[in-house]
């Protein structure tokens, strides 16, 4: 039996695949983000905490998920920041994010992008689940 929320790596031939599940969509977004950092082997510097606020919107859940994760990748690449605490506020298909974290001290592997390959948010008896393929 799976916990009510979480993530795990799935086998994929060339790229990385992550399965995430949660009781609701904001929690699913959070698990996908935590899974992204876990697969990348991101460890944050124990120093000063950083906060970034941003907003993403999309016509559907899958596009919103990709835009949200790609925004996190942007901060990782441009500012060398990773986040371990996320406050998400979802209204329709508009997501407001307050991300708290710090400077990335170590990263095992760089994720280039989040893909739409076989991407579909699925409803289950426990909530929602999704498989996400990352281009590495």
CSV table of C-alpha atoms in Angstrom, one decimal:
chain,number,residue,atom,x,y,z
A,1,UNK,CA,0.0,0.0,0.0
A,2,UNK,CA,1.3,3.4,-1.0
A,3,UNK,CA,1.4,6.4,1.3
A,4,UNK,CA,-1.2,9.1,0.4
A,5,UNK,CA,1.5,11.1,-1.3
A,6,UNK,CA,4.9,10.5,-2.6
A,7,UNK,CA,7.1,9.8,-5.6
A,8,UNK,CA,9.4,7.1,-7.0
A,9,UNK,CA,11.7,6.7,-10.0
A,10,UNK,CA,10.4,4.5,-12.8
A,11,UNK,CA,12.6,2.7,-15.4
A,12,UNK,CA,13.0,4.5,-18.7
A,13,UNK,CA,15.2,3.7,-21.6
A,14,UNK,CA,17.0,7.0,-22.2
A,15,UNK,CA,15.7,9.7,-19.9
A,16,UNK,CA,14.4,9.7,-16.3
A,17,UNK,CA,10.8,8.9,-15.4
A,18,UNK,CA,9.1,9.8,-12.1
A,19,UNK,CA,5.8,8.6,-10.8
A,20,UNK,CA,4.2,11.0,-8.3
A,21,UNK,CA,0.9,10.6,-6.5
A,22,UNK,CA,-1.1,12.7,-4.0
A,23,UNK,CA,-4.6,13.3,-2.8
A,24,UNK,CA,-5.1,16.6,-4.7
A,25,UNK,CA,-3.5,18.6,-7.5
A,26,UNK,CA,-1.4,21.1,-5.5
A,27,UNK,CA,0.0,18.2,-3.5
A,28,UNK,CA,0.8,16.4,-6.7
A,29,UNK,CA,2.7,19.4,-8.0
A,30,UNK,CA,4.7,19.5,-4.7
A,31,UNK,CA,5.5,15.7,-4.9
A,32,UNK,CA,6.6,16.2,-8.5
A,33,UNK,CA,9.0,19.0,-7.5
A,34,UNK,CA,10.4,17.0,-4.6
A,35,UNK,CA,10.9,14.0,-6.9
A,36,UNK,CA,12.7,16.2,-9.5
A,37,UNK,CA,15.2,17.3,-6.8
A,38,UNK,CA,15.6,13.8,-5.4
A,39,UNK,CA,16.3,12.3,-8.9
A,40,UNK,CA,18.8,15.0,-9.6
A,41,UNK,CA,20.6,14.4,-6.3
A,42,UNK,CA,20.2,18.1,-5.3
A,43,UNK,CA,21.6,19.0,-1.9
A,44,UNK,CA,21.2,22.6,-0.6
A,45,UNK,CA,23.9,24.6,1.0
A,46,UNK,CA,23.1,24.9,4.7
A,47,UNK,CA,23.5,28.7,4.7
A,48,UNK,CA,21.1,31.5,4.0
A,49,UNK,CA,17.6,30.6,2.9
A,50,UNK,CA,16.2,32.2,-0.3
A,51,UNK,CA,12.6,32.8,-1.3
A,52,UNK,CA,11.3,33.2,-4.8
A,53,UNK,CA,7.7,33.9,-5.7
A,54,UNK,CA,6.3,33.3,-9.2
A,55,UNK,CA,3.1,32.5,-11.0
A,56,UNK,CA,2.3,30.1,-13.8
A,57,UNK,CA,-0.9,29.5,-15.6
A,58,UNK,CA,-2.0,27.0,-18.2
A,59,UNK,CA,-5.1,25.7,-20.0
A,60,UNK,CA,-4.9,22.2,-18.3
A,61,UNK,CA,-3.2,20.3,-15.5
A,62,UNK,CA,-0.5,18.7,-17.6
A,63,UNK,CA,0.7,22.0,-19.1
A,64,UNK,CA,0.6,23.6,-15.6
A,65,UNK,CA,2.7,20.8,-14.2
A,66,UNK,CA,5.3,21.2,-17.0
A,67,UNK,CA,5.4,25.0,-16.7
A,68,UNK,CA,5.8,24.8,-12.9
A,69,UNK,CA,8.6,22.2,-13.0
A,70,UNK,CA,10.4,24.1,-15.8
A,71,UNK,CA,10.2,27.3,-13.7
A,72,UNK,CA,12.0,25.4,-10.9
A,73,UNK,CA,14.6,24.2,-13.4
A,74,UNK,CA,15.1,27.8,-14.5
A,75,UNK,CA,15.9,28.9,-11.0
A,76,UNK,CA,18.3,26.0,-10.7
A,77,UNK,CA,20.1,26.9,-13.9
A,78,UNK,CA,20.1,30.7,-13.7
A,79,UNK,CA,20.5,31.3,-10.0
A,80,UNK,CA,21.8,27.9,-8.8
A,81,UNK,CA,18.8,27.7,-6.4
A,82,UNK,CA,16.8,24.7,-5.3
A,83,UNK,CA,13.7,24.6,-3.1
A,84,UNK,CA,12.7,22.3,-0.3
A,85,UNK,CA,9.6,24.1,0.9
A,86,UNK,CA,6.8,25.1,-1.4
A,87,UNK,CA,3.6,27.0,-0.7
A,88,UNK,CA,1.2,26.6,-3.6
A,89,UNK,CA,-2.1,28.4,-4.2
A,90,UNK,CA,-4.1,27.1,-7.1
A,91,UNK,CA,-7.1,29.1,-8.5
A,92,UNK,CA,-8.5,27.6,-11.7
A,93,UNK,CA,-5.4,26.9,-13.8
A,94,UNK,CA,-3.4,29.7,-12.3
A,95,UNK,CA,-0.7,28.7,-9.7
A,96,UNK,CA,0.9,31.1,-7.3
A,97,UNK,CA,4.1,29.7,-5.8
A,98,UNK,CA,6.3,30.8,-2.8
A,99,UNK,CA,9.4,28.6,-3.0
A,100,UNK,CA,11.9,28.5,-0.1
A,101,UNK,CA,15.2,26.9,-0.3
A,102,UNK,CA,18.8,27.8,-0.9
A,103,UNK,CA,21.9,27.7,-3.0
A,104,UNK,CA,22.5,24.3,-4.6
A,105,UNK,CA,25.7,22.8,-3.0
A,106,UNK,CA,25.6,19.6,-5.0
A,107,UNK,CA,23.7,18.1,-7.9
A,108,UNK,CA,24.4,14.6,-9.3
A,109,UNK,CA,22.8,15.2,-12.7
A,110,UNK,CA,21.3,18.2,-14.5
A,111,UNK,CA,17.7,17.8,-15.8
A,112,UNK,CA,17.5,19.7,-19.1
A,113,UNK,CA,13.7,19.8,-19.4
A,114,UNK,CA,10.4,18.4,-18.4
A,115,UNK,CA,8.7,16.6,-21.3
A,116,UNK,CA,5.1,16.0,-22.4
A,117,UNK,CA,6.0,12.3,-23.3
A,118,UNK,CA,2.9,10.2,-22.3
A,119,UNK,CA,2.1,12.9,-19.7
A,120,UNK,CA,-1.4,12.6,-18.2
A,121,UNK,CA,-2.7,13.4,-14.7
A,122,UNK,CA,-4.9,10.4,-13.8
A,123,UNK,CA,-7.6,10.2,-11.1
A,124,UNK,CA,-7.3,7.2,-8.8
A,125,UNK,CA,-9.3,6.0,-5.7
A,126,UNK,CA,-6.7,7.7,-3.5
A,127,UNK,CA,-6.5,11.0,-5.5
A,128,UNK,CA,-4.2,11.8,-8.5
A,129,UNK,CA,-1.1,10.3,-10.0
A,130,UNK,CA,1.1,11.2,-12.9
A,131,UNK,CA,4.2,9.9,-14.7
A,132,UNK,CA,6.7,12.5,-15.8
A,133,UNK,CA,9.6,12.0,-18.2
A,134,UNK,CA,12.6,14.3,-17.7
A,135,UNK,CA,15.1,15.0,-20.5
A,136,UNK,CA,18.6,14.6,-19.0
